[in-house]
Amino acid sequence: AKDGGRNQLQFYTEEMNDRVTERTLIEGHLRHALVRNEFLLYFQPRVDCVSGEVVGLEALLRWQHPELGLVSPVRFISVAEETGRIVEIGEWVLKTACLQAMAWQQAGLAPVPVAVNVSARQFRHAAFVQEVKDALEASGLEPRYLELELTESVMMHNVDVVIAAMSQLKEMGICLSIDDFGTGYSSLNYLRRFPIDYLKIDQSFVRDMLDDPPGAAIVRSIIALGHSLAFRIIAEGVETPEQLAYLKEEGCDEIQGYLCSRPVPEKEAAVLLGSER
Ligand code: C2E
Ligand code: CA
Ligand code: CA
Ligand code: CA
């Protein structure tokens, strides 16, 4: 038992070392990623449950590093948040997503809104609303073609300041979504105070919902709650026709997931838009 304990300790220590090393590695490379032009955007369609049409695209950040390869945001977004680098990276995402949406429209493709993920730290940054304005102006994109996805963590600090910033964005004509809904801690009473258009049901609920009755009840409840507050509901991570059928039956408005398409590079996304005309 003593030996086992020692081995275990060693195991955890090594794992922790690995994590520190990985973090340091990512942090170091991340410093140069913007100037070296290593970021790119993938896009995943959002599809209307009733018509089956592509009604939007979510921009998802990718990092193409010469040694690390294509790095998933799961590996670097949290590091970028901790170091504060997310502010400038997020600004790049906003600008690039707006330019891309405008380019598609100018190419004659069906105009649909592009949704951009905004981290809590980026949203709290004092100049955020101005950065959004700048991105729209620089691209010429109409504000109604931009959506911002915020997590519940955004809503947890300085509620009045957050509502003021959200209201400014709404007045500009931008749509707002709550991402990963159900995973954070958001008071239902607060929820109705925020000027929000969409709730995105987190994919963990969608993944489990057909396996057990409580899972299905949670999804049904989120849809009912969201609708009673006049939000549109998007289900994330929809992978099977059975999941789609259940969501349709429960009145979910839109879905996103591998069933329709994985996130794809810009050229493939253009094909998805073109086919909608
Ligand atoms: P998210 O905003 O919840 O994005 C959805 C994630 O689920 C994406 O992972 C997407 O590829 C994945 N996904 C979509 N459909 C399915 C499906 O049917 N099954 C499964 N298993 N997965 C699916 P991705 O692209 O790796 O992004 C992970 C997270 O990184 C995002 O989660 C978001 O929180 C963050 N992220 C991505 N891009 C940005 C960005 O530009 N800014 C910020 N702040 N965060 C970003
Ligand atoms: Ca998202
Ligand atoms: Ca999500
Ligand atoms: Ca997520």
mmCIF file of C-alpha atoms and ligand atoms in Angstrom:
data_model
loop_
_atom_site.group_PDB
_atom_site.id
_atom_site.type_symbol
_atom_site.label_atom_id
_atom_site.label_comp_id
_atom_site.label_asym_id
_atom_site.label_seq_id
_atom_site.Cartn_x
_atom_site.Cartn_y
_atom_site.Cartn_z
ATOM 1 C CA ALA A 1 0.000 0.000 0.000
ATOM 2 C CA LYS A 2 2.927 2.237 0.824
ATOM 3 C CA ASP A 3 4.539 1.606 -2.552
ATOM 4 C CA GLY A 4 1.246 2.059 -4.318
ATOM 5 C CA GLY A 5 0.816 5.361 -2.568
ATOM 6 C CA ARG A 6 4.240 6.502 -3.631
ATOM 7 C CA ASN A 7 3.658 5.469 -7.213
ATOM 8 C CA GLN A 8 0.385 7.249 -7.246
ATOM 9 C CA LEU A 9 1.976 10.405 -5.942
ATOM 10 C CA GLN A 10 4.640 10.190 -8.600
ATOM 11 C CA PHE A 11 1.995 9.641 -11.269
ATOM 12 C CA TYR A 12 0.043 12.733 -10.277
ATOM 13 C CA THR A 13 3.194 14.818 -10.067
ATOM 14 C CA GLU A 14 4.220 13.817 -13.568
ATOM 15 C CA GLU A 15 0.774 14.566 -14.867
ATOM 16 C CA MET A 16 0.878 17.965 -13.220
ATOM 17 C CA ASN A 17 4.306 18.609 -14.702
ATOM 18 C CA ASP A 18 2.976 17.696 -18.120
ATOM 19 C CA ARG A 19 0.158 20.140 -17.701
ATOM 20 C CA VAL A 20 2.482 22.943 -16.628
ATOM 21 C CA THR A 21 4.803 22.172 -19.538
ATOM 22 C CA GLU A 22 1.912 22.142 -22.005
ATOM 23 C CA ARG A 23 0.622 25.421 -20.633
ATOM 24 C CA THR A 24 4.048 27.082 -20.815
ATOM 25 C CA LEU A 25 4.543 25.767 -24.343
ATOM 26 C CA ILE A 26 1.161 27.057 -25.501
ATOM 27 C CA GLU A 27 1.645 30.383 -23.749
ATOM 28 C CA GLY A 28 5.037 30.894 -25.415
ATOM 29 C CA HIS A 29 3.836 30.078 -28.921
ATOM 30 C CA LEU A 30 0.602 32.011 -28.440
ATOM 31 C CA ARG A 31 2.600 35.196 -28.004
ATOM 32 C CA HIS A 32 3.589 35.142 -31.685
ATOM 33 C CA ALA A 33 0.497 33.570 -33.187
ATOM 34 C CA LEU A 34 -1.221 36.790 -34.258
ATOM 35 C CA VAL A 35 1.784 38.494 -35.892
ATOM 36 C CA ARG A 36 2.699 35.245 -37.614
ATOM 37 C CA ASN A 37 -0.810 34.989 -38.952
ATOM 38 C CA GLU A 38 -1.376 31.491 -37.575
ATOM 39 C CA PHE A 39 -5.068 31.838 -36.754
ATOM 40 C CA LEU A 40 -7.934 30.972 -39.049
ATOM 41 C CA LEU A 41 -11.664 30.583 -38.730
ATOM 42 C CA TYR A 42 -13.777 27.522 -39.384
ATOM 43 C CA PHE A 43 -17.539 27.828 -39.719
ATOM 44 C CA GLN A 44 -20.352 25.545 -38.610
ATOM 45 C CA PRO A 45 -23.888 25.990 -39.941
ATOM 46 C CA ARG A 46 -26.946 26.406 -37.796
ATOM 47 C CA VAL A 47 -30.050 24.914 -39.299
ATOM 48 C CA ASP A 48 -33.745 25.716 -38.838
ATOM 49 C CA CYS A 49 -35.549 22.666 -37.410
ATOM 50 C CA VAL A 50 -38.625 23.147 -39.561
ATOM 51 C CA SER A 51 -37.327 24.359 -42.934
ATOM 52 C CA GLY A 52 -33.932 22.636 -42.805
ATOM 53 C CA GLU A 53 -32.321 25.823 -44.122
ATOM 54 C CA VAL A 54 -28.961 27.170 -43.037
ATOM 55 C CA VAL A 55 -29.906 30.212 -40.956
ATOM 56 C CA GLY A 56 -26.521 31.127 -39.578
ATOM 57 C CA LEU A 57 -22.868 30.199 -39.231
ATOM 58 C CA GLU A 58 -20.789 30.065 -36.074
ATOM 59 C CA ALA A 59 -17.177 31.154 -36.427
ATOM 60 C CA LEU A 60 -14.836 28.796 -34.558
ATOM 61 C CA LEU A 61 -11.214 29.712 -34.042
ATOM 62 C CA ARG A 62 -8.400 27.440 -35.212
ATOM 63 C CA TRP A 63 -4.681 27.797 -34.645
ATOM 64 C CA GLN A 64 -2.356 26.378 -37.274
ATOM 65 C CA HIS A 65 1.077 26.161 -35.668
ATOM 66 C CA PRO A 66 4.139 24.966 -37.669
ATOM 67 C CA GLU A 67 5.202 22.491 -34.951
ATOM 68 C CA LEU A 68 2.055 21.869 -32.924
ATOM 69 C CA GLY A 69 -0.189 21.407 -35.950
ATOM 70 C CA LEU A 70 -3.840 22.418 -35.894
ATOM 71 C CA VAL A 71 -4.402 23.274 -32.227
ATOM 72 C CA SER A 72 -7.918 22.991 -30.817
ATOM 73 C CA PRO A 73 -9.375 26.010 -29.026
ATOM 74 C CA VAL A 74 -9.989 23.705 -26.074
ATOM 75 C CA ARG A 75 -6.183 23.672 -25.636
ATOM 76 C CA PHE A 76 -5.476 27.374 -25.973
ATOM 77 C CA ILE A 77 -8.556 29.522 -25.221
ATOM 78 C CA SER A 78 -8.240 29.102 -21.449
ATOM 79 C CA VAL A 79 -4.536 29.978 -21.605
ATOM 80 C CA ALA A 80 -5.356 33.036 -23.706
ATOM 81 C CA GLU A 81 -7.984 34.010 -21.152
ATOM 82 C CA GLU A 82 -5.602 33.673 -18.207
ATOM 83 C CA THR A 83 -2.867 35.712 -19.868
ATOM 84 C CA GLY A 84 -5.282 38.335 -21.180
ATOM 85 C CA ARG A 85 -4.182 37.627 -24.757
ATOM 86 C CA ILE A 86 -7.810 36.695 -25.522
ATOM 87 C CA VAL A 87 -8.611 40.404 -25.861
ATOM 88 C CA GLU A 88 -6.459 40.901 -28.966
ATOM 89 C CA ILE A 89 -7.216 37.431 -30.313
ATOM 90 C CA GLY A 90 -10.934 38.076 -29.872
ATOM 91 C CA GLU A 91 -10.591 41.368 -31.697
ATOM 92 C CA TRP A 92 -8.979 39.528 -34.601
ATOM 93 C CA VAL A 93 -11.831 36.982 -34.630
ATOM 94 C CA LEU A 94 -14.455 39.737 -34.698
ATOM 95 C CA LYS A 95 -12.745 41.606 -37.521
ATOM 96 C CA THR A 96 -12.081 38.498 -39.573
ATOM 97 C CA ALA A 97 -15.592 37.067 -39.125
ATOM 98 C CA CYS A 98 -17.180 40.365 -40.224
ATOM 99 C CA LEU A 99 -14.904 40.635 -43.262
ATOM 100 C CA GLN A 100 -15.681 37.036 -44.224
ATOM 101 C CA ALA A 101 -19.446 37.489 -43.859
ATOM 102 C CA MET A 102 -19.251 40.610 -46.025
ATOM 103 C CA ALA A 103 -17.128 38.831 -48.637
ATOM 104 C CA TRP A 104 -19.728 36.044 -48.933
ATOM 105 C CA GLN A 105 -22.513 38.567 -49.356
ATOM 106 C CA GLN A 106 -20.549 40.409 -52.021
ATOM 107 C CA ALA A 107 -20.004 37.100 -53.779
ATOM 108 C CA GLY A 108 -23.789 36.766 -54.004
ATOM 109 C CA LEU A 109 -24.266 34.003 -51.434
ATOM 110 C CA ALA A 110 -27.351 33.849 -49.216
ATOM 111 C CA PRO A 111 -26.800 36.433 -46.458
ATOM 112 C CA VAL A 112 -26.935 34.814 -43.034
ATOM 113 C CA PRO A 113 -25.666 36.060 -39.673
ATOM 114 C CA VAL A 114 -22.245 34.993 -38.463
ATOM 115 C CA ALA A 115 -21.956 34.219 -34.753
ATOM 116 C CA VAL A 116 -18.765 35.024 -32.875
ATOM 117 C CA ASN A 117 -17.781 33.593 -29.478
ATOM 118 C CA VAL A 118 -16.847 36.192 -26.899
ATOM 119 C CA SER A 119 -15.042 35.233 -23.706
ATOM 120 C CA ALA A 120 -16.047 36.780 -20.400
ATOM 121 C CA ARG A 121 -12.736 38.589 -20.101
ATOM 122 C CA GLN A 122 -13.037 40.035 -23.581
ATOM 123 C CA PHE A 123 -16.587 41.202 -22.924
ATOM 124 C CA ARG A 124 -15.560 42.929 -19.693
ATOM 125 C CA HIS A 125 -12.773 44.779 -21.497
ATOM 126 C CA ALA A 126 -13.771 48.445 -21.451
ATOM 127 C CA ALA A 127 -13.372 48.984 -25.194
ATOM 128 C CA PHE A 128 -15.378 45.925 -26.240
ATOM 129 C CA VAL A 129 -18.446 47.695 -27.638
ATOM 130 C CA GLN A 130 -16.183 50.057 -29.583
ATOM 131 C CA GLU A 131 -14.231 47.097 -30.968
ATOM 132 C CA VAL A 132 -17.471 45.610 -32.262
ATOM 133 C CA LYS A 133 -18.361 48.918 -33.920
ATOM 134 C CA ASP A 134 -14.897 49.094 -35.476
ATOM 135 C CA ALA A 135 -15.162 45.562 -36.848
ATOM 136 C CA LEU A 136 -18.539 46.337 -38.428
ATOM 137 C CA GLU A 137 -17.343 49.622 -39.881
ATOM 138 C CA ALA A 138 -14.112 48.201 -41.266
ATOM 139 C CA SER A 139 -16.023 45.439 -43.061
ATOM 140 C CA GLY A 140 -19.171 47.309 -44.024
ATOM 141 C CA LEU A 141 -21.248 44.452 -42.607
ATOM 142 C CA GLU A 142 -24.723 45.363 -41.378
ATOM 143 C CA PRO A 143 -25.041 44.772 -37.618
ATOM 144 C CA ARG A 144 -27.996 42.401 -38.065
ATOM 145 C CA TYR A 145 -25.593 39.942 -39.689
ATOM 146 C CA LEU A 146 -23.470 39.732 -36.552
ATOM 147 C CA GLU A 147 -24.342 37.656 -33.500
ATOM 148 C CA LEU A 148 -22.360 37.410 -30.302
ATOM 149 C CA GLU A 149 -22.281 34.238 -28.191
ATOM 150 C CA LEU A 150 -21.712 34.848 -24.503
ATOM 151 C CA THR A 151 -21.467 32.299 -21.721
ATOM 152 C CA GLU A 152 -23.320 32.509 -18.457
ATOM 153 C CA SER A 153 -20.031 33.510 -16.781
ATOM 154 C CA VAL A 154 -20.326 36.907 -18.518
ATOM 155 C CA MET A 155 -23.573 37.547 -16.681
ATOM 156 C CA MET A 156 -22.181 36.800 -13.238
ATOM 157 C CA HIS A 157 -20.196 40.002 -12.667
ATOM 158 C CA ASN A 158 -21.446 43.602 -12.435
ATOM 159 C CA VAL A 159 -24.895 42.787 -13.706
ATOM 160 C CA ASP A 160 -25.848 46.403 -14.410
ATOM 161 C CA VAL A 161 -22.651 47.090 -16.359
ATOM 162 C CA VAL A 162 -23.176 43.914 -18.389
ATOM 163 C CA ILE A 163 -26.800 44.784 -19.136
ATOM 164 C CA ALA A 164 -25.753 48.282 -20.229
ATOM 165 C CA ALA A 165 -23.159 46.905 -22.637
ATOM 166 C CA MET A 166 -25.596 44.295 -23.960
ATOM 167 C CA SER A 167 -28.237 46.993 -24.482
ATOM 168 C CA GLN A 168 -25.804 49.101 -26.497
ATOM 169 C CA LEU A 169 -25.075 46.115 -28.725
ATOM 170 C CA LYS A 170 -28.789 45.375 -29.094
ATOM 171 C CA GLU A 171 -29.474 48.982 -30.051
ATOM 172 C CA MET A 172 -26.882 48.633 -32.789
ATOM 173 C CA GLY A 173 -28.950 45.718 -34.128
ATOM 174 C CA ILE A 174 -26.710 42.841 -33.059
ATOM 175 C CA CYS A 175 -28.225 39.563 -31.797
ATOM 176 C CA LEU A 176 -27.041 38.046 -28.537
ATOM 177 C CA SER A 177 -26.960 34.382 -27.505
ATOM 178 C CA ILE A 178 -26.236 32.610 -24.261
ATOM 179 C CA ASP A 179 -23.829 29.798 -25.109
ATOM 180 C CA ASP A 180 -23.518 26.473 -23.256
ATOM 181 C CA PHE A 181 -26.773 27.191 -21.474
ATOM 182 C CA GLY A 182 -27.366 25.062 -18.402
ATOM 183 C CA THR A 183 -23.702 24.471 -17.552
ATOM 184 C CA GLY A 184 -23.128 27.703 -15.672
ATOM 185 C CA TYR A 185 -24.934 29.100 -12.734
ATOM 186 C CA SER A 186 -27.384 31.686 -13.925
ATOM 187 C CA SER A 187 -30.288 32.770 -11.822
ATOM 188 C CA LEU A 188 -33.516 32.468 -13.735
ATOM 189 C CA ASN A 189 -34.619 35.751 -12.301
ATOM 190 C CA TYR A 190 -31.557 37.474 -13.753
ATOM 191 C CA LEU A 191 -31.986 35.758 -17.070
ATOM 192 C CA ARG A 192 -35.094 37.726 -17.979
ATOM 193 C CA ARG A 193 -33.301 41.024 -17.317
ATOM 194 C CA PHE A 194 -30.764 40.413 -20.071
ATOM 195 C CA PRO A 195 -31.609 41.486 -23.633
ATOM 196 C CA ILE A 196 -30.958 38.085 -25.145
ATOM 197 C CA ASP A 197 -32.285 36.550 -28.357
ATOM 198 C CA TYR A 198 -31.080 32.940 -28.220
ATOM 199 C CA LEU A 199 -30.366 30.218 -25.706
ATOM 200 C CA LYS A 200 -27.974 27.558 -26.913
ATOM 201 C CA ILE A 201 -28.558 24.290 -25.035
ATOM 202 C CA ASP A 202 -25.176 22.860 -24.149
ATOM 203 C CA GLN A 203 -24.181 19.758 -26.061
ATOM 204 C CA SER A 204 -23.737 17.717 -22.870
ATOM 205 C CA PHE A 205 -27.531 17.758 -22.395
ATOM 206 C CA VAL A 206 -28.180 16.857 -26.014
ATOM 207 C CA ARG A 207 -25.677 13.991 -25.844
ATOM 208 C CA ASP A 208 -27.416 12.406 -22.838
ATOM 209 C CA MET A 209 -31.040 13.261 -23.491
ATOM 210 C CA LEU A 210 -32.141 10.036 -25.186
ATOM 211 C CA ASP A 211 -30.328 7.773 -22.723
ATOM 212 C CA ASP A 212 -32.512 8.503 -19.728
ATOM 213 C CA PRO A 213 -35.817 10.182 -18.891
ATOM 214 C CA PRO A 214 -34.273 12.879 -16.618
ATOM 215 C CA GLY A 215 -31.960 13.936 -19.476
ATOM 216 C CA ALA A 216 -34.907 14.346 -21.818
ATOM 217 C CA ALA A 217 -36.828 16.242 -19.125
ATOM 218 C CA ILE A 218 -33.972 18.732 -18.729
ATOM 219 C CA VAL A 219 -33.909 19.507 -22.446
ATOM 220 C CA ARG A 220 -37.706 19.789 -22.568
ATOM 221 C CA SER A 221 -37.620 22.161 -19.579
ATOM 222 C CA ILE A 222 -34.930 24.406 -21.063
ATOM 223 C CA ILE A 223 -36.942 24.716 -24.279
ATOM 224 C CA ALA A 224 -40.131 25.555 -22.356
ATOM 225 C CA LEU A 225 -38.349 27.999 -20.066
ATOM 226 C CA GLY A 226 -36.582 29.712 -22.967
ATOM 227 C CA HIS A 227 -39.780 30.024 -24.974
ATOM 228 C CA SER A 228 -41.663 31.448 -21.993
ATOM 229 C CA LEU A 229 -39.018 34.192 -21.848
ATOM 230 C CA ALA A 230 -39.347 34.712 -25.621
ATOM 231 C CA PHE A 231 -35.922 33.329 -26.514
ATOM 232 C CA ARG A 232 -35.282 31.210 -29.552
ATOM 233 C CA ILE A 233 -33.683 27.876 -28.724
ATOM 234 C CA ILE A 234 -30.695 26.330 -30.442
ATOM 235 C CA ALA A 235 -29.547 22.810 -29.579
ATOM 236 C CA GLU A 236 -25.811 22.196 -29.903
ATOM 237 C CA GLY A 237 -23.980 18.976 -30.635
ATOM 238 C CA VAL A 238 -26.805 17.257 -32.523
ATOM 239 C CA GLU A 239 -25.297 14.130 -34.066
ATOM 240 C CA THR A 240 -28.167 11.735 -34.809
ATOM 241 C CA PRO A 241 -31.549 11.825 -36.596
ATOM 242 C CA GLU A 242 -33.117 10.501 -33.362
ATOM 243 C CA GLN A 243 -31.859 13.524 -31.447
ATOM 244 C CA LEU A 244 -33.182 15.837 -34.143
ATOM 245 C CA ALA A 245 -36.584 14.120 -34.069
ATOM 246 C CA TYR A 246 -36.880 14.556 -30.304
ATOM 247 C CA LEU A 247 -35.804 18.208 -30.436
ATOM 248 C CA LYS A 248 -38.291 18.930 -33.223
ATOM 249 C CA GLU A 249 -41.068 17.301 -31.255
ATOM 250 C CA GLU A 250 -40.244 19.470 -28.244
ATOM 251 C CA GLY A 251 -40.355 22.618 -30.354
ATOM 252 C CA CYS A 252 -36.639 23.430 -30.500
ATOM 253 C CA ASP A 253 -36.083 26.159 -33.108
ATOM 254 C CA GLU A 254 -32.636 25.475 -34.530
ATOM 255 C CA ILE A 255 -29.906 22.877 -34.348
ATOM 256 C CA GLN A 256 -26.191 22.778 -34.808
ATOM 257 C CA GLY A 257 -24.030 19.684 -34.904
ATOM 258 C CA TYR A 258 -22.230 17.016 -36.882
ATOM 259 C CA LEU A 259 -25.580 15.727 -38.177
ATOM 260 C CA CYS A 260 -25.712 18.817 -40.409
ATOM 261 C CA SER A 261 -22.021 19.571 -40.749
ATOM 262 C CA ARG A 262 -18.769 19.719 -38.858
ATOM 263 C CA PRO A 263 -17.099 23.116 -38.647
ATOM 264 C CA VAL A 264 -15.490 23.645 -42.075
ATOM 265 C CA PRO A 265 -13.003 26.060 -43.672
ATOM 266 C CA GLU A 266 -14.301 29.159 -45.415
ATOM 267 C CA LYS A 267 -14.468 27.650 -48.920
ATOM 268 C CA GLU A 268 -16.623 24.730 -47.808
ATOM 269 C CA ALA A 269 -18.806 27.063 -45.773
ATOM 270 C CA ALA A 270 -19.449 29.081 -48.932
ATOM 271 C CA VAL A 271 -20.725 25.909 -50.592
ATOM 272 C CA LEU A 272 -23.170 25.378 -47.693
ATOM 273 C CA LEU A 273 -24.481 28.914 -48.200
ATOM 274 C CA GLY A 274 -24.609 28.644 -51.955
ATOM 275 C CA SER A 275 -26.712 25.498 -51.812
ATOM 276 C CA GLU A 276 -29.368 27.394 -49.892
ATOM 277 C CA ARG A 277 -30.342 29.640 -52.766
HETATM 278 P P1 C2E B 1 -18.621 26.246 -28.331
HETATM 279 O O1 C2E B 1 -18.764 27.703 -28.566
HETATM 280 O O2 C2E B 1 -19.612 25.582 -27.465
HETATM 281 O O3 C2E B 1 -18.565 25.605 -29.790
HETATM 282 C C1 C2E B 1 -19.085 24.348 -30.098
HETATM 283 C C2 C2E B 1 -18.010 23.282 -30.106
HETATM 284 O O4 C2E B 1 -18.630 22.023 -30.298
HETATM 285 C C3 C2E B 1 -17.014 23.434 -31.238
HETATM 286 O O5 C2E B 1 -15.762 22.951 -30.778
HETATM 287 C C4 C2E B 1 -17.594 22.501 -32.287
HETATM 288 O O6 C2E B 1 -16.630 22.021 -33.207
HETATM 289 C C5 C2E B 1 -18.111 21.383 -31.433
HETATM 290 N N1 C2E B 1 -19.213 20.657 -32.070
HETATM 291 C C6 C2E B 1 -20.114 21.121 -32.956
HETATM 292 N N2 C2E B 1 -21.013 20.163 -33.289
HETATM 293 C C7 C2E B 1 -20.672 19.068 -32.584
HETATM 294 C C8 C2E B 1 -21.233 17.726 -32.506
HETATM 295 O O7 C2E B 1 -22.215 17.383 -33.140
HETATM 296 N N3 C2E B 1 -20.593 16.867 -31.654
HETATM 297 C C9 C2E B 1 -19.507 17.227 -30.916
HETATM 298 N N4 C2E B 1 -18.962 16.302 -30.128
HETATM 299 N N5 C2E B 1 -18.952 18.464 -30.994
HETATM 300 C C10 C2E B 1 -19.540 19.379 -31.799
HETATM 301 P P2 C2E B 1 -14.425 23.764 -31.044
HETATM 302 O O8 C2E B 1 -14.448 24.409 -32.381
HETATM 303 O O9 C2E B 1 -13.300 22.840 -30.705
HETATM 304 O O10 C2E B 1 -14.493 24.916 -29.977
HETATM 305 C C11 C2E B 1 -14.469 24.626 -28.596
HETATM 306 C C12 C2E B 1 -14.771 25.843 -27.785
HETATM 307 O O11 C2E B 1 -13.730 26.815 -27.908
HETATM 308 C C13 C2E B 1 -16.037 26.576 -28.204
HETATM 309 O O12 C2E B 1 -17.168 25.922 -27.684
HETATM 310 C C14 C2E B 1 -15.802 27.931 -27.602
HETATM 311 O O13 C2E B 1 -16.118 27.932 -26.227
HETATM 312 C C15 C2E B 1 -14.301 28.087 -27.745
HETATM 313 N N6 C2E B 1 -14.016 28.926 -28.923
HETATM 314 C C16 C2E B 1 -13.923 28.593 -30.224
HETATM 315 N N7 C2E B 1 -13.659 29.668 -30.990
HETATM 316 C C17 C2E B 1 -13.594 30.728 -30.155
HETATM 317 C C18 C2E B 1 -13.353 32.146 -30.316
HETATM 318 O O14 C2E B 1 -13.196 32.663 -31.440
HETATM 319 N N8 C2E B 1 -13.367 32.915 -29.189
HETATM 320 C C19 C2E B 1 -13.579 32.374 -27.944
HETATM 321 N N9 C2E B 1 -13.565 33.195 -26.890
HETATM 322 N N10 C2E B 1 -13.817 31.068 -27.752
HETATM 323 C C20 C2E B 1 -13.826 30.266 -28.833
HETATM 324 CA CA CA B 2 -20.376 28.996 -29.231
HETATM 325 CA CA CA B 3 -21.651 26.011 -26.911
HETATM 326 CA CA CA B 4 -18.730 24.590 -25.051
#
